[in-house]
Short mmCIF file of C-alpha atoms in Angstrom, two decimals:
data_model
loop_
_atom_site.label_atom_id
_atom_site.label_comp_id
_atom_site.label_asym_id
_atom_site.label_seq_id
_atom_site.Cartn_x
_atom_site.Cartn_y
_atom_site.Cartn_z
CA UNK A 73 18.18 0.96 34.99
CA UNK A 74 18.04 -2.17 32.83
CA UNK A 75 14.33 -2.49 33.56
CA UNK A 76 13.73 1.10 32.45
CA UNK A 77 15.62 0.57 29.21
CA UNK A 78 13.49 -2.40 28.21
CA UNK A 79 10.17 -1.16 29.59
CA UNK A 80 7.32 -0.78 27.10
CA UNK A 81 7.04 2.80 25.81
CA UNK A 82 4.01 4.94 26.60
CA UNK A 83 1.23 4.82 24.04
CA UNK A 84 1.55 8.59 23.54
CA UNK A 85 5.22 8.25 22.59
CA UNK A 86 4.40 5.38 20.24
CA UNK A 87 1.72 7.51 18.56
CA UNK A 88 4.11 10.44 18.15
CA UNK A 89 6.70 8.18 16.53
CA UNK A 90 4.09 6.61 14.28
CA UNK A 91 2.82 10.06 13.26
CA UNK A 92 6.34 11.12 12.33
CA UNK A 93 6.83 7.99 10.24
CA UNK A 94 3.46 8.53 8.58
CA UNK A 95 4.33 12.11 7.60
CA UNK A 96 7.66 10.96 6.16
CA UNK A 97 5.90 8.27 4.13
CA UNK A 98 3.36 10.83 2.86
CA UNK A 99 6.18 12.92 1.43
CA UNK A 100 8.42 10.12 0.18
CA UNK A 101 6.31 7.20 -1.04
CA UNK A 102 4.63 8.98 -3.99
CA UNK A 103 8.08 9.57 -5.52
CA UNK A 104 9.07 5.93 -5.06
CA UNK A 105 5.79 4.57 -6.43
CA UNK A 106 5.47 6.93 -9.40
CA UNK A 107 6.72 4.41 -11.98
CA UNK A 108 5.80 1.22 -10.14
CA UNK A 109 2.57 -0.79 -10.49
CA UNK A 110 1.77 -0.04 -6.86
CA UNK A 111 -0.22 2.65 -5.14
CA UNK A 112 0.08 4.43 -1.82
CA UNK A 113 -3.21 2.93 -0.52
CA UNK A 114 -1.90 -0.61 -1.08
CA UNK A 115 1.18 0.13 1.01
CA UNK A 116 -0.92 1.71 3.77
CA UNK A 117 -3.29 -1.26 3.98
CA UNK A 118 -0.34 -3.65 4.17
CA UNK A 119 1.28 -1.66 6.96
CA UNK A 120 -2.00 -1.48 8.86
CA UNK A 121 -2.54 -5.23 8.55
CA UNK A 122 0.98 -5.86 9.81
CA UNK A 123 0.39 -3.55 12.78
CA UNK A 124 -2.63 -5.64 13.81
CA UNK A 125 -0.28 -8.50 14.66
CA UNK A 126 1.88 -6.42 17.00
CA UNK A 127 1.19 -5.70 20.68
CA UNK A 128 1.08 -1.96 19.87
CA UNK A 129 -2.54 -2.19 18.70
CA UNK A 130 -4.52 -2.10 21.94
CA UNK A 131 -8.02 -1.90 20.41
CA UNK A 132 -10.15 -3.59 17.76
CA UNK A 133 -10.19 -1.23 14.75
CA UNK A 134 -13.65 -2.15 13.51
CA UNK A 135 -16.47 0.17 12.36
CA UNK A 136 -18.86 -2.24 14.07
CA UNK A 137 -17.15 -1.48 17.39
CA UNK A 138 -16.65 2.27 16.80
CA UNK A 139 -19.51 3.25 14.44
CA UNK A 140 -19.51 6.98 15.24
CA UNK A 141 -15.74 7.26 14.88
CA UNK A 142 -15.96 5.44 11.54
CA UNK A 143 -18.61 7.85 10.27
CA UNK A 144 -16.84 11.03 11.37
CA UNK A 145 -13.35 9.99 10.31
CA UNK A 146 -14.44 8.98 6.81
CA UNK A 147 -16.60 12.10 6.56
CA UNK A 148 -13.60 14.37 7.18
CA UNK A 149 -11.39 12.58 4.68
CA UNK A 150 -14.05 12.78 1.96
CA UNK A 151 -14.79 16.51 2.33
CA UNK A 152 -11.08 17.38 2.17
CA UNK A 153 -10.73 15.22 -0.95
CA UNK A 154 -13.75 16.90 -2.55
CA UNK A 155 -12.23 20.35 -2.10
CA UNK A 156 -8.96 19.15 -3.60
CA UNK A 157 -10.75 17.58 -6.56
CA UNK A 158 -12.71 20.75 -7.31
CA UNK A 159 -9.65 22.98 -7.14
CA UNK A 160 -7.77 20.73 -9.58
CA UNK A 161 -10.19 21.07 -12.47
CA UNK A 162 -9.04 23.55 -15.11
CA UNK A 163 -12.01 23.10 -17.44
CA UNK A 164 -14.59 25.92 -17.06
CA UNK A 165 -17.97 24.70 -15.93
CA UNK A 166 -20.66 24.33 -18.60
CA UNK A 167 -23.35 21.83 -19.53
CA UNK A 168 -21.66 21.05 -22.84
CA UNK A 169 -18.00 20.71 -21.82
CA UNK A 170 -18.96 18.65 -18.75
CA UNK A 171 -21.15 16.27 -20.77
CA UNK A 172 -19.08 13.23 -19.77
CA UNK A 173 -19.78 14.05 -16.12
CA UNK A 174 -23.54 14.33 -16.62
CA UNK A 175 -23.65 11.01 -18.45
CA UNK A 176 -21.81 9.26 -15.63
CA UNK A 177 -24.10 10.80 -13.02
CA UNK A 178 -27.44 10.45 -14.80
CA UNK A 179 -26.92 7.00 -16.36
CA UNK A 180 -23.94 5.15 -14.92
CA UNK A 181 -24.63 5.72 -11.22
CA UNK A 182 -28.36 4.75 -11.25
CA UNK A 183 -27.54 1.70 -13.38
CA UNK A 184 -24.87 0.72 -10.88
CA UNK A 185 -27.24 1.11 -7.93
CA UNK A 186 -29.96 -0.94 -9.63
CA UNK A 187 -27.51 -3.68 -10.66
CA UNK A 188 -25.99 -4.01 -7.19
CA UNK A 189 -29.48 -4.00 -5.64
CA UNK A 190 -30.46 -6.94 -7.87
CA UNK A 191 -27.23 -8.80 -7.14
CA UNK A 192 -27.60 -8.24 -3.41
CA UNK A 193 -31.22 -9.31 -3.21
CA UNK A 194 -31.36 -12.18 -5.70
CA UNK A 195 -27.73 -13.28 -5.62
CA UNK A 196 -26.89 -12.89 -1.95
CA UNK A 197 -30.30 -13.18 -0.32
CA UNK A 198 -30.06 -9.78 1.34
CA UNK A 199 -33.23 -7.86 2.09
CA UNK A 200 -34.37 -5.29 -0.46
CA UNK A 201 -33.51 -2.49 1.96
CA UNK A 202 -30.08 -3.93 2.70
CA UNK A 203 -29.43 -4.45 -1.01
CA UNK A 204 -30.45 -0.87 -1.77
CA UNK A 205 -28.07 0.41 0.90
CA UNK A 206 -25.32 -1.76 -0.56
CA UNK A 207 -25.95 -0.34 -4.03
CA UNK A 208 -26.12 3.26 -2.81
CA UNK A 209 -22.87 2.82 -0.85
CA UNK A 210 -20.92 1.17 -3.65
CA UNK A 211 -22.22 3.06 -6.70
CA UNK A 212 -20.33 6.35 -6.22
CA UNK A 213 -16.67 6.45 -7.19
CA UNK A 214 -14.20 7.67 -4.61
CA UNK A 215 -12.41 11.04 -4.70
CA UNK A 216 -9.93 9.96 -2.02
CA UNK A 217 -8.30 6.88 -3.53
CA UNK A 218 -8.39 7.99 -7.17
CA UNK A 219 -5.57 10.55 -7.09
CA UNK A 220 -3.49 8.52 -9.54
CA UNK A 221 -6.17 8.87 -12.23
CA UNK A 222 -7.35 12.38 -11.47
CA UNK A 223 -6.35 15.59 -13.20
CA UNK A 224 -3.14 17.23 -12.09
CA UNK A 225 -2.67 20.36 -9.96
CA UNK A 226 -4.26 23.65 -11.08
CA UNK A 227 -2.81 24.73 -14.41
CA UNK A 228 -0.58 21.64 -14.35
CA UNK A 229 -1.66 20.41 -17.76
CA UNK A 230 -2.72 16.90 -18.72
CA UNK A 231 -6.47 17.34 -18.28
CA UNK A 232 -7.58 14.73 -20.80
CA UNK A 233 -11.12 13.37 -20.96
CA UNK A 234 -10.36 10.29 -18.84
CA UNK A 235 -8.80 12.21 -15.97
CA UNK A 236 -11.38 14.97 -16.16
CA UNK A 237 -14.33 12.57 -16.32
CA UNK A 238 -13.17 10.51 -13.35
CA UNK A 239 -12.33 13.58 -11.25
CA UNK A 240 -15.58 15.43 -11.88
CA UNK A 241 -17.65 12.25 -11.48
CA UNK A 242 -16.07 11.51 -8.11
CA UNK A 243 -16.68 15.10 -7.04
CA UNK A 244 -20.39 15.10 -7.79
CA UNK A 245 -21.51 11.54 -7.20
CA UNK A 246 -20.35 11.50 -3.59
CA UNK A 247 -23.19 13.93 -2.95
CA UNK A 248 -25.74 12.61 -5.42
CA UNK A 249 -25.67 9.10 -3.93
CA UNK A 250 -27.09 10.48 -0.70
CA UNK A 251 -30.78 10.40 -1.79
CA UNK A 252 -30.47 6.65 -2.37
CA UNK A 253 -28.82 6.14 1.02
CA UNK A 254 -31.62 8.13 2.61
CA UNK A 255 -34.16 6.07 0.67
CA UNK A 256 -32.75 2.91 2.25
CA UNK A 257 -32.95 4.54 5.69
CA UNK A 258 -36.54 5.71 5.06
CA UNK A 259 -37.58 2.22 3.99
CA UNK A 260 -35.92 0.67 7.04
CA UNK A 261 -37.70 3.10 9.37
CA UNK A 262 -41.01 2.65 7.56
CA UNK A 263 -40.82 -1.14 7.80
CA UNK A 264 -40.40 -0.85 11.56
CA UNK A 265 -42.96 1.90 12.25
CA UNK A 266 -45.35 1.79 9.29
CA UNK A 267 -44.93 5.53 8.68
CA UNK A 268 -45.33 6.81 5.09
CA UNK A 269 -42.06 7.80 3.48
CA UNK A 270 -42.37 8.60 -0.23
CA UNK A 271 -43.39 12.27 -0.30
CA UNK A 272 -41.05 13.30 2.50
CA UNK A 273 -38.18 11.50 0.83
CA UNK A 274 -38.94 13.03 -2.60
CA UNK A 275 -39.55 16.59 -1.39
CA UNK A 276 -36.97 16.75 1.36
CA UNK A 277 -34.16 14.26 0.69
CA UNK A 278 -34.21 14.75 -3.09
CA UNK A 279 -35.55 18.20 -4.02
CA UNK A 280 -34.58 20.28 -0.99
CA UNK A 281 -31.28 18.68 0.02
CA UNK A 282 -29.89 18.57 -3.52
CA UNK A 283 -31.16 22.01 -4.59
CA UNK A 284 -30.24 23.83 -1.40
CA UNK A 285 -26.93 21.95 -1.18
CA UNK A 286 -25.90 23.17 -4.63
CA UNK A 287 -27.07 26.71 -3.82
CA UNK A 288 -25.25 26.78 -0.48
CA UNK A 289 -22.04 25.54 -2.08
CA UNK A 290 -22.28 28.17 -4.81
CA UNK A 291 -22.89 30.99 -2.31
CA UNK A 292 -19.95 29.97 -0.11
CA UNK A 293 -17.75 29.57 -3.19
CA UNK A 294 -18.72 33.00 -4.47
CA UNK A 295 -18.06 34.55 -1.06
CA UNK A 296 -14.64 32.93 -0.73
CA UNK A 297 -13.83 33.80 -4.35
CA UNK A 298 -14.51 37.47 -3.68
CA UNK A 299 -12.63 37.47 -0.35
CA UNK A 300 -9.70 35.60 -1.86
CA UNK A 301 -9.20 37.43 -5.15
CA UNK A 302 -11.41 40.51 -5.47
CA UNK A 303 -11.26 42.41 -2.18
CA UNK A 304 -9.97 45.92 -3.00
CA UNK A 305 -6.52 46.86 -1.81
CA UNK A 306 -4.14 44.49 -0.09
CA UNK A 307 -6.70 42.68 2.05
CA UNK A 308 -7.55 39.76 -0.23
CA UNK A 309 -6.98 36.32 1.23
CA UNK A 310 -4.68 35.42 -1.67
CA UNK A 311 -2.17 37.91 -0.27
CA UNK A 312 -1.67 35.64 2.73
CA UNK A 313 -0.13 32.94 0.54
CA UNK A 314 -1.58 30.45 3.01
CA UNK A 315 -3.28 27.44 1.47
CA UNK A 316 -5.20 26.83 4.70
CA UNK A 317 -7.85 29.07 3.16
CA UNK A 318 -9.01 26.01 1.20
CA UNK A 319 -9.45 24.00 4.40
CA UNK A 320 -11.40 26.93 5.86
CA UNK A 321 -13.68 27.02 2.82
CA UNK A 322 -14.18 23.26 3.08
CA UNK A 323 -15.22 23.30 6.72
CA UNK A 324 -17.43 26.39 6.42
CA UNK A 325 -19.17 25.10 3.30
CA UNK A 326 -19.77 21.70 4.81
CA UNK A 327 -20.78 23.00 8.23
CA UNK A 328 -23.22 25.66 7.03
CA UNK A 329 -24.83 23.27 4.55
CA UNK A 330 -25.26 20.57 7.14
CA UNK A 331 -26.80 23.14 9.50
CA UNK A 332 -29.65 23.65 7.04
CA UNK A 333 -29.88 19.87 6.62
CA UNK A 334 -28.60 19.61 3.06
CA UNK A 335 -25.92 17.54 1.37
CA UNK A 336 -22.58 18.89 2.55
CA UNK A 337 -20.55 16.69 0.19
CA UNK A 338 -22.30 18.23 -2.79
CA UNK A 339 -21.86 21.72 -1.38
CA UNK A 340 -18.11 21.33 -0.81
CA UNK A 341 -17.43 20.26 -4.38
CA UNK A 342 -19.61 23.07 -5.76
CA UNK A 343 -17.76 25.51 -3.47
CA UNK A 344 -14.42 24.28 -4.82
CA UNK A 345 -15.46 24.58 -8.47
CA UNK A 346 -16.97 28.03 -7.86
CA UNK A 347 -13.89 29.23 -5.96
CA UNK A 348 -11.68 28.00 -8.79
CA UNK A 349 -13.71 29.99 -11.33
CA UNK A 350 -13.29 33.27 -9.39
CA UNK A 351 -9.80 33.82 -10.85
CA UNK A 352 -9.01 30.69 -12.82
CA UNK A 353 -5.36 31.37 -13.60
CA UNK A 354 -4.21 32.79 -10.27
CA UNK A 355 -1.24 30.99 -8.70
CA UNK A 356 -2.90 30.96 -5.28
CA UNK A 357 -5.07 28.05 -6.45
CA UNK A 358 -1.88 25.99 -6.49
CA UNK A 359 -1.13 26.97 -2.89
CA UNK A 360 -4.62 25.96 -1.78
CA UNK A 361 -4.50 22.71 -3.72
CA UNK A 362 -1.09 21.68 -2.41
CA UNK A 363 -2.05 22.25 1.22
CA UNK A 364 -5.36 20.45 0.76
CA UNK A 365 -3.61 17.53 -0.91
CA UNK A 366 -1.17 17.19 2.00
CA UNK A 367 -3.97 17.15 4.56
CA UNK A 368 -5.96 14.70 2.44
CA UNK A 369 -3.01 12.36 2.01
CA UNK A 370 -2.23 12.34 5.73
CA UNK A 371 -5.84 11.63 6.66
CA UNK A 372 -6.19 9.02 3.91
CA UNK A 373 -3.07 7.17 5.00
CA UNK A 374 -4.16 7.16 8.64
CA UNK A 375 -7.59 5.85 7.65
CA UNK A 376 -6.18 3.10 5.43
CA UNK A 377 -3.77 2.00 8.15
CA UNK A 378 -6.79 1.52 10.40
CA UNK A 379 -8.63 -0.20 7.53
CA UNK A 380 -5.76 -2.63 7.05
CA UNK A 381 -5.70 -3.36 10.76
CA UNK A 382 -9.47 -3.88 10.67
CA UNK A 383 -9.14 -6.38 7.82
CA UNK A 384 -6.57 -8.34 9.80
CA UNK A 385 -8.80 -8.18 12.89
CA UNK A 386 -11.81 -9.88 11.31
CA UNK A 387 -13.72 -7.25 9.33
CA UNK A 388 -14.31 -9.81 6.57
CA UNK A 389 -15.34 -12.60 8.93
CA UNK A 390 -19.05 -12.42 8.05
CA UNK A 391 -18.46 -12.98 4.32
CA UNK A 392 -19.71 -15.98 2.38
CA UNK A 393 -18.31 -17.31 -0.86
CA UNK A 394 -21.22 -15.77 -2.78
CA UNK A 395 -20.20 -12.35 -1.45
CA UNK A 396 -16.77 -12.75 -3.02
CA UNK A 397 -18.31 -13.56 -6.41
CA UNK A 398 -20.61 -10.54 -6.24
CA UNK A 399 -17.74 -8.28 -5.14
CA UNK A 400 -15.74 -9.35 -8.20
CA UNK A 401 -18.80 -8.81 -10.39
CA UNK A 402 -19.17 -5.26 -9.08
CA UNK A 403 -15.56 -4.49 -10.02
CA UNK A 404 -15.35 -6.31 -13.35
CA UNK A 405 -18.92 -6.27 -14.67
CA UNK A 406 -21.26 -3.76 -13.03
CA UNK A 407 -19.12 -0.63 -13.21
CA UNK A 408 -17.53 -1.34 -16.62
CA UNK A 409 -20.88 -2.12 -18.26
CA UNK A 410 -22.73 0.77 -16.58
CA UNK A 411 -19.88 3.13 -17.45
CA UNK A 412 -19.82 2.03 -21.08
CA UNK A 413 -23.60 2.38 -21.41
CA UNK A 414 -23.48 5.84 -19.88
CA UNK A 415 -20.89 7.00 -22.42
CA UNK A 416 -22.46 5.51 -25.54
CA UNK A 417 -22.94 8.31 -28.05
CA UNK A 418 -20.45 10.62 -26.35
CA UNK A 419 -17.40 12.13 -28.03
CA UNK A 420 -15.01 9.86 -26.11
CA UNK A 421 -12.88 7.37 -28.00
CA UNK A 422 -13.19 3.63 -27.33
CA UNK A 423 -9.98 3.71 -25.31
CA UNK A 424 -11.16 6.62 -23.19
CA UNK A 425 -14.56 5.01 -22.69
CA UNK A 426 -12.94 1.76 -21.56
CA UNK A 427 -10.62 3.53 -19.13
CA UNK A 428 -13.38 5.64 -17.57
CA UNK A 429 -15.63 2.60 -17.28
CA UNK A 430 -12.97 0.42 -15.67
CA UNK A 431 -11.47 2.87 -13.18
CA UNK A 432 -14.51 3.33 -10.97
CA UNK A 433 -12.60 3.13 -7.70
CA UNK A 434 -14.55 2.36 -4.52
CA UNK A 435 -13.32 3.19 -1.04
CA UNK A 436 -13.64 5.83 1.64
CA UNK A 437 -16.91 7.32 0.35
CA UNK A 438 -18.52 3.87 0.49
CA UNK A 439 -17.30 3.48 4.08
CA UNK A 440 -18.92 6.78 5.01
CA UNK A 441 -22.29 6.05 3.45
CA UNK A 442 -22.56 2.66 5.10
CA UNK A 443 -21.45 4.00 8.50
CA UNK A 444 -23.91 6.90 8.23
CA UNK A 445 -26.85 4.67 7.30
CA UNK A 446 -26.15 2.09 10.00
CA UNK A 447 -25.98 4.87 12.59
CA UNK A 448 -29.30 6.31 11.38
CA UNK A 449 -31.38 3.18 10.79
CA UNK A 450 -31.75 -0.39 11.98
CA UNK A 451 -30.24 -2.83 9.46
CA UNK A 452 -30.09 -6.45 10.57
CA UNK A 453 -27.32 -7.34 8.08
CA UNK A 454 -24.78 -4.77 9.28
CA UNK A 455 -21.88 -7.18 9.75
CA UNK A 456 -22.27 -8.72 6.32
CA UNK A 457 -22.77 -5.36 4.64
CA UNK A 458 -19.53 -4.09 6.19
CA UNK A 459 -17.75 -7.23 5.01
CA UNK A 460 -18.98 -6.83 1.41
CA UNK A 461 -18.19 -3.11 1.24
CA UNK A 462 -14.74 -3.68 2.79
CA UNK A 463 -14.02 -6.49 0.33
CA UNK A 464 -15.10 -4.42 -2.69
CA UNK A 465 -12.92 -1.53 -1.50
CA UNK A 466 -9.97 -3.85 -0.90
CA UNK A 467 -10.32 -5.46 -4.33
CA UNK A 468 -10.70 -2.05 -5.96
CA UNK A 469 -7.61 -0.71 -4.24
CA UNK A 470 -5.57 -3.76 -5.24
CA UNK A 471 -6.85 -4.20 -8.81
CA UNK A 472 -6.99 -0.55 -9.78
CA UNK A 473 -3.83 0.28 -7.84
CA UNK A 474 -1.84 -2.37 -9.69
CA UNK A 475 -3.20 -1.47 -13.13
CA UNK A 476 -3.57 2.30 -13.08
CA UNK A 477 0.06 3.18 -13.81
CA UNK A 478 0.64 0.87 -16.83
CA UNK A 479 -2.84 1.37 -18.31
CA UNK A 480 -2.89 5.17 -18.00
CA UNK A 481 0.65 5.38 -19.40
CA UNK A 482 -0.47 3.18 -22.30
CA UNK A 483 -3.49 5.42 -22.89
CA UNK A 484 -1.27 8.52 -22.87
CA UNK A 485 1.04 7.01 -25.46
CA UNK A 486 -1.90 5.99 -27.66
CA UNK A 487 -2.95 9.66 -27.72
CA UNK A 488 0.55 10.83 -28.58
CA UNK A 489 1.32 12.13 -25.09
CA UNK A 490 4.51 11.49 -23.13
CA UNK A 491 3.31 9.99 -19.81
CA UNK A 492 6.21 11.62 -17.98
CA UNK A 493 5.24 15.10 -19.22
CA UNK A 494 1.49 14.97 -18.61
CA UNK A 495 1.57 16.84 -15.30
CA UNK A 496 4.99 18.40 -15.53
CA UNK A 497 3.91 21.95 -16.37
CA UNK A 498 3.38 23.99 -13.24
CA UNK A 499 2.73 27.59 -12.30
CA UNK A 500 6.09 29.28 -11.75
CA UNK A 501 6.74 30.66 -8.27
CA UNK A 502 5.37 34.16 -7.91
CA UNK A 503 3.69 34.08 -11.29
CA UNK A 504 0.73 32.79 -13.23
CA UNK A 505 0.28 31.23 -16.61
CA UNK A 506 -1.06 33.50 -19.30
CA UNK A 507 -3.60 32.44 -21.92
CA UNK A 508 -0.91 30.81 -24.04
CA UNK A 509 0.79 29.14 -21.10
CA UNK A 510 3.54 31.77 -20.80
CA UNK A 511 4.83 33.01 -17.48
CA UNK A 512 3.21 36.21 -16.27
CA UNK A 513 4.25 37.77 -12.98
CA UNK A 514 1.24 38.35 -10.78
CA UNK A 515 0.48 41.77 -9.45
#
């Protein structure tokens, strides 16, 4: 009997217990951390690193050991985050009102890719192809880890230019970085086989995959918008009150788009924005957002626990001191300068421009792009590339996580807003907000 009491528990039982603790932390930690200069990702990485030193971890949590798992896991987390980001945005889509977004996509992201390419090749001695992959992986901002600086829930208020710009940028650039990742893959394949690459890359990876990806996302979004809000009678999906509809739209949009070999990330965000526009003030958007946010947070925490364990297990072992310098430059120089240049001449204030430029969080999206490329092409510098990307993500999570709360609260006060009231307004149960923000019972 004594032996049974002190016998090691089954791995299945350990995983069940850990899952229960994770769910409790998902619900509780955001309340605890709301006013503290800490973020949920920092806590998760710390817990994961601590777990690496216990006998409970019976495997090496490294993307170099499990490359396919790394690609698929990060892929799922990103697409869920993209749906949540699109459903959050209250601002109607237009070329003029989304001008901050277009500047960040058309100027800031290419400048970031070019700068990181130069740093990688001339500063770190990486190959041109490896440096291009590094730039393409690290240029897009992350929709998963940026929840503290994104807009609030649908109709929650507080959609200022900083939060809107960072949310919409993260939604779009996770898809628009793909052509550059595919360019690195095409160059790697061409260097090994001698096959021509330019016209296929331009016509297929750029023109077709972007154009058809946007179109596919719009079609799926329109279809789900009609099924959710406009079906005659009592058969609309909004009548279910079940936010799982958003997860369904995510998976269908991503799956169908990938089936026609287009950019699923881009399609999912377009689907979310299109679905949101179908009935912008309906309370069911809140139901879909809340469910999506819970799934995203669970998946994100699980991923960052593994990331923390990977860091403690040697993911950074291939780094050199020059890599650390370049990683700091990416955080403190490349993104802030590229962001500022992209917003020159815009209607943003200096404070808003500085905040948008600084809070270019890197993370899960970068993990996905690197995992995808390394699974598709032959890159000799894989271990070092993983170390650099992991270090940039870790630094971003720490630096931005520690500064986001005080800096955003300071920005809110400078604009005459109470930081504690920014996201307080919510859609009342069973109702929707009218044009003036008043409560209107839905029918």
